[in-house]
Short mmCIF file of C-alpha atoms in Angstrom, two decimals:
data_model
loop_
_atom_site.label_atom_id
_atom_site.label_comp_id
_atom_site.label_asym_id
_atom_site.label_seq_id
_atom_site.Cartn_x
_atom_site.Cartn_y
_atom_site.Cartn_z
CA UNK A 1 27.53 10.86 5.55
CA UNK A 2 23.55 11.17 4.21
CA UNK A 3 20.26 8.58 5.33
CA UNK A 4 20.34 6.58 2.15
CA UNK A 5 23.80 5.69 3.72
CA UNK A 6 23.52 6.20 7.00
CA UNK A 7 24.98 2.65 8.64
CA UNK A 8 21.47 2.17 10.98
CA UNK A 9 23.03 3.23 14.64
CA UNK A 10 24.06 6.15 13.59
CA UNK A 11 22.22 9.21 13.62
CA UNK A 12 22.11 9.95 10.25
CA UNK A 13 19.64 7.15 9.48
CA UNK A 14 16.06 7.43 8.75
CA UNK A 15 14.54 4.75 11.63
CA UNK A 16 16.11 7.92 14.35
CA UNK A 17 13.30 10.43 12.99
CA UNK A 18 10.94 9.99 15.09
CA UNK A 19 11.41 8.79 17.84
CA UNK A 20 8.31 6.16 17.66
CA UNK A 21 10.83 4.47 14.61
CA UNK A 22 13.04 2.70 16.77
CA UNK A 23 10.13 2.12 19.81
CA UNK A 24 8.16 0.71 17.22
CA UNK A 25 10.13 -1.40 15.24
CA UNK A 26 10.89 -3.24 18.97
CA UNK A 27 7.65 -3.61 19.89
CA UNK A 28 6.43 -4.87 16.42
CA UNK A 29 9.89 -7.38 16.13
CA UNK A 30 9.09 -7.92 20.62
CA UNK A 31 5.06 -9.17 19.26
CA UNK A 32 6.27 -11.98 17.01
CA UNK A 33 9.70 -12.66 18.65
CA UNK A 34 8.48 -13.34 22.22
CA UNK A 35 5.12 -14.52 21.74
CA UNK A 36 6.88 -16.64 19.63
CA UNK A 37 10.07 -17.87 22.02
CA UNK A 38 6.59 -18.39 24.35
CA UNK A 39 4.68 -20.91 21.77
CA UNK A 40 7.69 -22.83 21.28
CA UNK A 41 8.25 -23.72 24.94
CA UNK A 42 4.22 -23.92 25.49
CA UNK A 43 4.32 -27.32 21.71
CA UNK A 44 7.74 -28.29 21.83
CA UNK A 45 9.62 -27.35 24.77
CA UNK A 46 11.66 -24.78 23.82
CA UNK A 47 13.65 -23.58 26.62
CA UNK A 48 13.00 -20.04 27.62
CA UNK A 49 16.35 -18.19 28.87
CA UNK A 50 15.62 -18.85 32.80
CA UNK A 51 14.23 -16.32 35.09
CA UNK A 52 13.08 -15.83 39.04
CA UNK A 53 9.71 -17.35 39.24
CA UNK A 54 9.75 -19.31 36.00
CA UNK A 55 8.84 -18.74 32.85
CA UNK A 56 5.71 -17.83 33.24
CA UNK A 57 6.59 -14.68 35.12
CA UNK A 58 9.59 -14.09 32.06
CA UNK A 59 6.89 -14.30 29.51
CA UNK A 60 4.20 -12.55 31.43
CA UNK A 61 7.44 -9.69 32.19
CA UNK A 62 8.43 -9.27 28.69
CA UNK A 63 5.31 -8.55 27.46
CA UNK A 64 4.36 -6.03 29.79
CA UNK A 65 8.06 -4.69 30.48
CA UNK A 66 8.93 -5.63 26.94
CA UNK A 67 6.68 -5.42 24.39
CA UNK A 68 3.79 -3.21 25.59
CA UNK A 69 6.66 -0.40 26.98
CA UNK A 70 8.37 -0.08 23.69
CA UNK A 71 4.96 0.55 21.86
CA UNK A 72 3.80 3.37 25.08
CA UNK A 73 7.52 4.83 24.73
CA UNK A 74 7.35 5.54 20.31
CA UNK A 75 3.44 6.44 21.60
CA UNK A 76 4.54 8.81 23.74
CA UNK A 77 6.81 10.56 23.09
CA UNK A 78 5.19 11.76 19.55
CA UNK A 79 2.34 12.21 20.99
CA UNK A 80 3.30 14.69 23.92
CA UNK A 81 5.05 17.44 22.14
CA UNK A 82 2.32 17.03 18.77
CA UNK A 83 -0.51 17.29 21.79
CA UNK A 84 1.77 20.31 23.55
CA UNK A 85 2.37 21.65 20.02
CA UNK A 86 5.82 21.83 21.05
CA UNK A 87 9.47 20.63 19.14
CA UNK A 88 9.74 16.77 18.34
CA UNK A 89 12.18 15.21 20.66
CA UNK A 90 15.76 14.47 18.60
CA UNK A 91 17.64 11.57 18.95
CA UNK A 92 20.16 12.04 20.46
CA UNK A 93 17.72 11.40 24.49
CA UNK A 94 15.38 8.47 22.04
CA UNK A 95 18.80 6.57 21.93
CA UNK A 96 20.05 6.16 25.27
CA UNK A 97 16.47 5.03 25.75
CA UNK A 98 16.55 2.73 23.68
CA UNK A 99 19.62 1.71 24.57
CA UNK A 100 17.86 1.46 28.55
CA UNK A 101 15.27 -0.92 26.49
CA UNK A 102 17.49 -3.84 25.56
CA UNK A 103 19.35 -3.42 28.38
CA UNK A 104 16.25 -3.85 30.53
CA UNK A 105 16.12 -7.38 27.59
CA UNK A 106 19.72 -8.86 28.50
CA UNK A 107 20.08 -8.28 31.84
CA UNK A 108 16.48 -10.27 33.07
CA UNK A 109 17.39 -13.12 30.63
CA UNK A 110 20.94 -13.65 31.87
CA UNK A 111 19.62 -12.98 35.88
CA UNK A 112 18.83 -16.78 35.96
CA UNK A 113 22.71 -17.79 35.53
CA UNK A 114 23.36 -14.99 37.95
CA UNK A 115 19.98 -13.39 39.90
CA UNK A 116 21.36 -10.54 41.70
CA UNK A 117 23.11 -9.35 38.53
CA UNK A 118 20.99 -9.38 36.12
CA UNK A 119 18.00 -8.13 38.22
CA UNK A 120 19.99 -5.97 39.01
CA UNK A 121 20.35 -4.70 35.44
CA UNK A 122 17.22 -5.10 34.56
CA UNK A 123 15.62 -2.72 37.51
CA UNK A 124 18.29 -0.25 36.48
CA UNK A 125 17.44 -0.45 32.29
CA UNK A 126 14.04 -0.75 32.60
CA UNK A 127 13.06 2.32 35.94
CA UNK A 128 15.67 4.42 34.03
CA UNK A 129 13.95 3.79 30.66
CA UNK A 130 10.67 4.72 32.82
CA UNK A 131 12.18 7.89 34.26
CA UNK A 132 13.73 8.88 31.48
CA UNK A 133 10.52 9.00 29.88
CA UNK A 134 8.77 11.02 32.29
CA UNK A 135 11.73 12.86 32.84
CA UNK A 136 11.97 14.74 29.19
CA UNK A 137 7.35 14.73 29.43
CA UNK A 138 7.58 16.28 32.80
CA UNK A 139 8.28 20.05 31.46
CA UNK A 140 6.14 20.36 28.67
CA UNK A 141 3.31 18.19 30.45
CA UNK A 142 3.40 20.54 33.44
CA UNK A 143 4.05 23.21 31.85
CA UNK A 144 1.16 22.68 29.14
CA UNK A 145 -1.39 25.56 30.02
CA UNK A 146 -4.86 23.89 31.68
CA UNK A 147 -2.53 20.87 32.28
CA UNK A 148 -4.84 18.63 30.09
CA UNK A 149 -2.96 16.02 29.41
CA UNK A 150 -1.03 15.37 33.35
CA UNK A 151 -2.37 11.87 33.10
CA UNK A 152 -0.11 10.62 31.17
CA UNK A 153 2.83 11.10 33.91
CA UNK A 154 1.24 10.42 36.62
CA UNK A 155 0.61 6.58 35.20
CA UNK A 156 4.05 6.76 33.89
CA UNK A 157 5.21 7.39 37.18
CA UNK A 158 2.35 4.20 38.78
CA UNK A 159 4.16 1.54 36.08
CA UNK A 160 7.43 2.99 37.43
CA UNK A 161 6.69 1.89 40.99
CA UNK A 162 4.36 -1.43 39.77
CA UNK A 163 7.95 -2.28 37.66
CA UNK A 164 9.91 -1.86 41.12
CA UNK A 165 7.93 -3.54 42.89
CA UNK A 166 8.30 -6.59 40.91
CA UNK A 167 11.91 -5.75 40.84
CA UNK A 168 12.48 -5.51 44.65
CA UNK A 169 10.40 -8.81 45.43
CA UNK A 170 12.20 -11.11 42.77
CA UNK A 171 15.02 -9.62 44.34
CA UNK A 172 14.19 -11.08 47.39
CA UNK A 173 13.34 -14.33 46.13
CA UNK A 174 9.83 -13.58 46.78
CA UNK A 175 7.57 -14.17 44.10
CA UNK A 176 7.20 -11.36 42.16
CA UNK A 177 3.57 -12.43 40.01
CA UNK A 178 0.89 -9.90 42.35
CA UNK A 179 2.71 -7.07 40.44
CA UNK A 180 2.98 -8.74 37.43
CA UNK A 181 -1.26 -8.56 37.79
CA UNK A 182 -0.90 -5.15 39.13
CA UNK A 183 1.06 -4.23 35.72
CA UNK A 184 -2.36 -4.65 33.84
CA UNK A 185 -4.01 -3.29 35.73
CA UNK A 186 -1.52 0.03 35.21
CA UNK A 187 -1.51 -0.96 31.58
CA UNK A 188 -5.91 -0.30 31.11
CA UNK A 189 -5.71 2.98 32.47
CA UNK A 190 -3.44 4.73 30.46
CA UNK A 191 -5.18 2.35 27.65
CA UNK A 192 -8.06 4.54 28.54
CA UNK A 193 -5.97 7.19 28.18
CA UNK A 194 -4.33 7.12 25.66
CA UNK A 195 -7.11 6.51 23.93
CA UNK A 196 -9.67 9.03 25.16
CA UNK A 197 -6.82 11.73 22.56
CA UNK A 198 -6.75 8.89 19.98
CA UNK A 199 -10.43 8.75 19.29
CA UNK A 200 -10.67 12.36 19.76
CA UNK A 201 -9.16 12.99 16.41
CA UNK A 202 -9.89 9.19 14.45
CA UNK A 203 -14.07 9.83 15.58
CA UNK A 204 -14.26 13.48 15.08
CA UNK A 205 -12.33 12.12 11.48
CA UNK A 206 -14.71 9.73 10.23
CA UNK A 207 -17.56 12.08 11.66
CA UNK A 208 -16.36 14.98 9.88
CA UNK A 209 -16.17 12.36 6.54
CA UNK A 210 -19.65 11.59 6.18
CA UNK A 211 -20.98 14.82 6.87
CA UNK A 212 -18.79 16.07 3.40
CA UNK A 213 -20.23 12.18 2.16
CA UNK A 214 -24.23 13.56 2.10
CA UNK A 215 -23.96 16.75 3.07
CA UNK A 216 -25.75 16.39 6.79
CA UNK A 217 -24.47 17.89 10.02
CA UNK A 218 -23.32 15.93 12.99
CA UNK A 219 -22.46 16.50 16.11
CA UNK A 220 -18.58 16.15 17.12
CA UNK A 221 -17.65 13.73 19.43
CA UNK A 222 -15.81 14.19 22.38
CA UNK A 223 -14.23 11.64 24.90
CA UNK A 224 -16.44 13.00 28.16
CA UNK A 225 -14.04 12.90 31.13
CA UNK A 226 -16.74 11.81 33.66
CA UNK A 227 -17.04 8.28 31.82
CA UNK A 228 -12.92 8.18 31.70
CA UNK A 229 -11.87 9.03 35.53
CA UNK A 230 -15.26 6.46 35.96
CA UNK A 231 -13.50 3.73 33.89
CA UNK A 232 -9.45 4.42 36.04
CA UNK A 233 -11.34 4.11 39.87
CA UNK A 234 -13.22 0.84 38.39
CA UNK A 235 -9.97 -0.27 37.42
CA UNK A 236 -7.51 1.20 40.20
CA UNK A 237 -10.53 -0.22 42.25
CA UNK A 238 -10.01 -3.22 40.90
CA UNK A 239 -6.69 -3.84 40.70
CA UNK A 240 -6.17 -2.94 44.16
CA UNK A 241 -8.32 -5.38 45.92
CA UNK A 242 -6.66 -8.50 43.93
CA UNK A 243 -3.37 -7.25 44.64
CA UNK A 244 -4.77 -7.17 48.09
CA UNK A 245 -7.00 -10.28 48.85
CA UNK A 246 -6.19 -11.86 45.86
CA UNK A 247 -9.19 -14.20 44.48
CA UNK A 248 -11.67 -12.95 47.10
CA UNK A 249 -14.97 -11.35 46.25
CA UNK A 250 -14.42 -7.64 46.75
CA UNK A 251 -11.81 -8.19 43.71
CA UNK A 252 -14.54 -10.27 42.09
CA UNK A 253 -17.82 -7.25 41.84
CA UNK A 254 -15.08 -4.51 40.96
CA UNK A 255 -14.43 -6.96 38.00
CA UNK A 256 -17.13 -6.49 37.11
CA UNK A 257 -17.61 -3.18 37.88
CA UNK A 258 -14.84 -2.61 35.56
CA UNK A 259 -16.74 -4.17 32.75
CA UNK A 260 -19.67 -2.03 33.17
CA UNK A 261 -17.57 1.11 33.85
CA UNK A 262 -15.83 -0.01 29.38
CA UNK A 263 -18.63 -0.34 27.81
CA UNK A 264 -19.71 2.93 29.48
CA UNK A 265 -17.78 4.51 28.45
CA UNK A 266 -18.40 2.97 24.72
CA UNK A 267 -22.03 5.31 25.06
CA UNK A 268 -19.38 7.75 23.90
CA UNK A 269 -18.76 6.21 20.92
CA UNK A 270 -22.34 5.21 18.62
CA UNK A 271 -21.86 7.96 17.08
CA UNK A 272 -24.53 6.38 13.74
CA UNK A 273 -22.71 5.62 10.72
CA UNK A 274 -19.42 7.33 11.36
CA UNK A 275 -18.56 4.85 13.55
CA UNK A 276 -18.68 2.21 11.10
CA UNK A 277 -16.43 3.49 9.54
CA UNK A 278 -12.93 1.04 9.32
CA UNK A 279 -10.59 2.82 12.09
CA UNK A 280 -13.24 3.65 14.56
CA UNK A 281 -14.91 0.23 14.90
CA UNK A 282 -11.35 -1.26 15.23
CA UNK A 283 -11.13 1.38 18.21
CA UNK A 284 -13.90 0.35 19.56
CA UNK A 285 -13.52 -3.20 19.41
CA UNK A 286 -10.58 -2.73 22.56
CA UNK A 287 -12.85 -1.02 24.93
CA UNK A 288 -15.36 -4.42 23.57
CA UNK A 289 -12.63 -6.56 24.68
CA UNK A 290 -11.31 -5.31 28.08
CA UNK A 291 -15.08 -5.28 29.49
CA UNK A 292 -15.27 -8.50 28.23
CA UNK A 293 -12.10 -9.59 29.80
CA UNK A 294 -13.22 -7.80 33.91
CA UNK A 295 -16.44 -9.61 33.23
CA UNK A 296 -15.15 -13.09 32.29
CA UNK A 297 -12.77 -12.53 35.31
CA UNK A 298 -15.78 -11.11 38.17
CA UNK A 299 -17.68 -14.63 36.55
CA UNK A 300 -15.45 -16.27 37.09
CA UNK A 301 -14.02 -15.50 41.87
CA UNK A 302 -17.74 -15.39 41.29
CA UNK A 303 -17.54 -19.48 40.84
CA UNK A 304 -18.68 -18.76 37.15
CA UNK A 305 -16.04 -22.70 36.97
CA UNK A 306 -13.42 -21.51 35.13
CA UNK A 307 -10.08 -19.92 35.53
CA UNK A 308 -9.96 -16.23 36.33
CA UNK A 309 -7.44 -16.38 33.37
CA UNK A 310 -9.26 -16.33 30.99
CA UNK A 311 -10.25 -12.87 31.20
CA UNK A 312 -6.88 -12.24 32.41
CA UNK A 313 -6.05 -13.24 29.10
CA UNK A 314 -8.72 -11.65 27.08
CA UNK A 315 -6.74 -8.08 28.90
CA UNK A 316 -3.21 -8.79 27.67
CA UNK A 317 -3.39 -10.41 24.09
CA UNK A 318 -6.30 -8.42 22.87
CA UNK A 319 -6.76 -5.38 24.69
CA UNK A 320 -3.07 -4.74 25.05
CA UNK A 321 -2.14 -6.24 21.98
CA UNK A 322 -3.82 -5.01 19.65
CA UNK A 323 -3.72 -1.24 21.49
CA UNK A 324 -0.25 -1.83 20.79
CA UNK A 325 -1.50 -3.49 16.84
CA UNK A 326 -3.15 0.59 16.48
CA UNK A 327 -1.59 2.54 17.43
CA UNK A 328 2.19 1.69 15.70
CA UNK A 329 -0.59 1.57 12.57
CA UNK A 330 -1.89 4.88 13.42
CA UNK A 331 0.61 6.80 14.66
CA UNK A 332 3.06 4.97 12.83
CA UNK A 333 1.64 5.65 8.79
CA UNK A 334 0.47 9.12 10.26
CA UNK A 335 3.66 10.45 11.61
CA UNK A 336 5.70 9.21 8.80
CA UNK A 337 3.88 11.76 5.82
CA UNK A 338 1.83 8.15 4.88
CA UNK A 339 -2.45 7.64 4.43
CA UNK A 340 -3.25 5.43 6.90
CA UNK A 341 -6.29 4.50 5.05
CA UNK A 342 -6.79 1.96 2.66
CA UNK A 343 -4.23 -0.49 3.29
CA UNK A 344 -6.56 -3.76 3.90
CA UNK A 345 -3.76 -5.41 5.88
CA UNK A 346 -5.25 -3.95 8.69
CA UNK A 347 -8.56 -5.32 9.47
CA UNK A 348 -7.23 -9.05 8.69
CA UNK A 349 -4.61 -7.96 11.69
CA UNK A 350 -6.56 -6.70 13.68
CA UNK A 351 -8.84 -9.97 13.34
CA UNK A 352 -6.10 -12.63 13.81
CA UNK A 353 -4.80 -10.72 17.78
CA UNK A 354 -8.30 -10.92 18.77
CA UNK A 355 -8.82 -14.00 17.54
CA UNK A 356 -6.21 -15.21 19.31
CA UNK A 357 -7.42 -13.35 22.57
CA UNK A 358 -10.58 -15.31 22.27
CA UNK A 359 -8.13 -18.92 21.70
CA UNK A 360 -6.47 -17.76 25.04
CA UNK A 361 -8.93 -17.25 26.86
CA UNK A 362 -11.10 -20.56 25.46
CA UNK A 363 -7.95 -22.99 26.10
CA UNK A 364 -8.75 -23.07 30.17
CA UNK A 365 -12.79 -24.33 29.61
CA UNK A 366 -11.27 -26.90 26.34
CA UNK A 367 -8.45 -28.34 24.70
CA UNK A 368 -5.29 -25.67 26.67
CA UNK A 369 -2.33 -26.53 25.24
CA UNK A 370 -4.26 -27.20 21.29
CA UNK A 371 -5.39 -23.19 21.91
CA UNK A 372 -2.83 -22.01 24.05
CA UNK A 373 -0.51 -22.97 21.52
CA UNK A 374 -2.89 -21.86 18.50
CA UNK A 375 -2.94 -18.73 20.48
CA UNK A 376 0.54 -18.16 20.24
CA UNK A 377 0.73 -18.38 15.93
CA UNK A 378 -1.93 -16.33 15.61
CA UNK A 379 -0.81 -13.03 17.33
CA UNK A 380 2.43 -14.13 16.02
CA UNK A 381 1.31 -13.70 12.58
CA UNK A 382 -0.39 -10.56 13.18
CA UNK A 383 2.60 -8.87 14.15
CA UNK A 384 4.34 -10.46 11.46
CA UNK A 385 2.33 -9.50 8.96
CA UNK A 386 2.95 -5.72 10.20
CA UNK A 387 6.89 -6.17 10.75
CA UNK A 388 6.50 -7.14 7.41
CA UNK A 389 4.21 -3.74 6.14
CA UNK A 390 5.13 -1.40 8.17
CA UNK A 391 8.86 -1.66 9.32
CA UNK A 392 10.64 -0.72 5.53
CA UNK A 393 8.48 2.53 6.61
CA UNK A 394 10.15 3.36 9.52
CA UNK A 395 13.56 2.02 8.05
CA UNK A 396 13.76 5.03 5.31
CA UNK A 397 13.85 8.45 4.68
CA UNK A 398 9.70 9.99 4.19
CA UNK A 399 9.14 10.20 1.31
CA UNK A 400 7.04 13.67 0.65
CA UNK A 401 9.64 15.62 2.16
CA UNK A 402 7.93 16.33 5.36
CA UNK A 403 9.93 16.82 9.15
CA UNK A 404 10.23 13.51 11.07
CA UNK A 405 7.76 13.57 12.75
CA UNK A 406 5.40 15.81 11.02
CA UNK A 407 1.71 14.03 10.24
CA UNK A 408 -0.09 14.35 7.37
CA UNK A 409 -1.86 17.79 6.48
CA UNK A 410 -4.75 18.37 7.09
CA UNK A 411 -8.08 17.43 4.83
CA UNK A 412 -9.71 19.43 2.54
CA UNK A 413 -12.71 21.22 4.38
CA UNK A 414 -16.46 20.25 3.61
CA UNK A 415 -18.59 21.99 1.23
CA UNK A 416 -20.53 24.99 1.98
CA UNK A 417 -23.05 23.37 2.51
CA UNK A 418 -22.12 20.89 4.88
CA UNK A 419 -19.71 22.96 7.37
CA UNK A 420 -16.73 20.79 8.96
CA UNK A 421 -17.55 19.87 12.12
CA UNK A 422 -14.64 20.23 14.89
CA UNK A 423 -12.22 17.45 15.20
CA UNK A 424 -12.39 17.22 18.65
CA UNK A 425 -8.47 17.45 19.04
CA UNK A 426 -7.04 16.55 22.61
CA UNK A 427 -6.16 20.31 23.08
CA UNK A 428 -10.06 20.22 23.73
CA UNK A 429 -9.95 18.22 26.32
CA UNK A 430 -10.52 20.74 29.47
CA UNK A 431 -10.67 18.92 32.54
CA UNK A 432 -8.58 15.81 32.92
CA UNK A 433 -8.80 12.64 33.73
#
């Protein structure tokens, strides 16, 4: 059956050309559909699936183990073969993982009617998905010379551990919210790990473009492991302290340390004019929001007069939402053989997500119900816009004649008077976190 005439569930359909396609599609649809249901619940009283822990647990679970996990799965299944210079994964294992993601949604949504069965199905599906990712990635990460990207494997293992803790508590009838807060820390750490790789390509491509434009040689950008390791240590310290003794002064000071460590990461990014180009600047904002989220959390815990949930929602709505949005745009276009530049809708969608994060954080000090609804609407608008622009890309064959996961061909070299700087692809990282 030709790709143009294949049904969506057929391996011949373009949706299965590369692992990011089905998972990014799920992340995009989940982005506006799940948040739309949440906004409807907040403003209009729409019913939500009755799950153990209530609607807030449903909302956090679906954001962290539904939307975010779909985006992360698409990223690692596509990027790890590229980083390790190994073949792309075939459609068969990817289809199994997609089925597990869907089963996880079905089981958790059903858990209110039959808690034991629903939670068991959700746990097996979600942990099976994360375990399946680890099983596919581990041989390539461990055999890679120097094991430069093995941090992805440890991050997934930690994600599985925390997710398992959530389901164990839920099955025991214990409030599982502490595990959801820990999941936020895991995602922040994974974002730091992933951003160090993504930025090596994006920032250096911007430096190369500036060198070609003005003929002035510049030093390449390097995401330095010591800064990354310090940020991971600070984030881990806050997450552990908040898990053991939530709301205490130790958590407050460690949150402020995490904010400082996030700002310290940005010292590597200050490369002059190349930073002001679209893609580096948008990625830069992710770390700015991370620093803001942890700073607000720390100040609130020290008696700042507002809820620490303001910082928490900057991390989830802002950092997590914007990171998934940008990864889908960058990897989705590049590995579909399309140029990601010249897309004016991208910064508009990013601005909507930043506004959503600020509105959600402000809700604790101003008009809670109204601003929560505004934040949900802005988030939905961003991912609906991205869905309209990118879902057709994932649904149709490549127009450039490239292979399933091939990226764009390398750019033309700069003039001889301005030697092209190294792009410092992820392989250049000599020390991993």
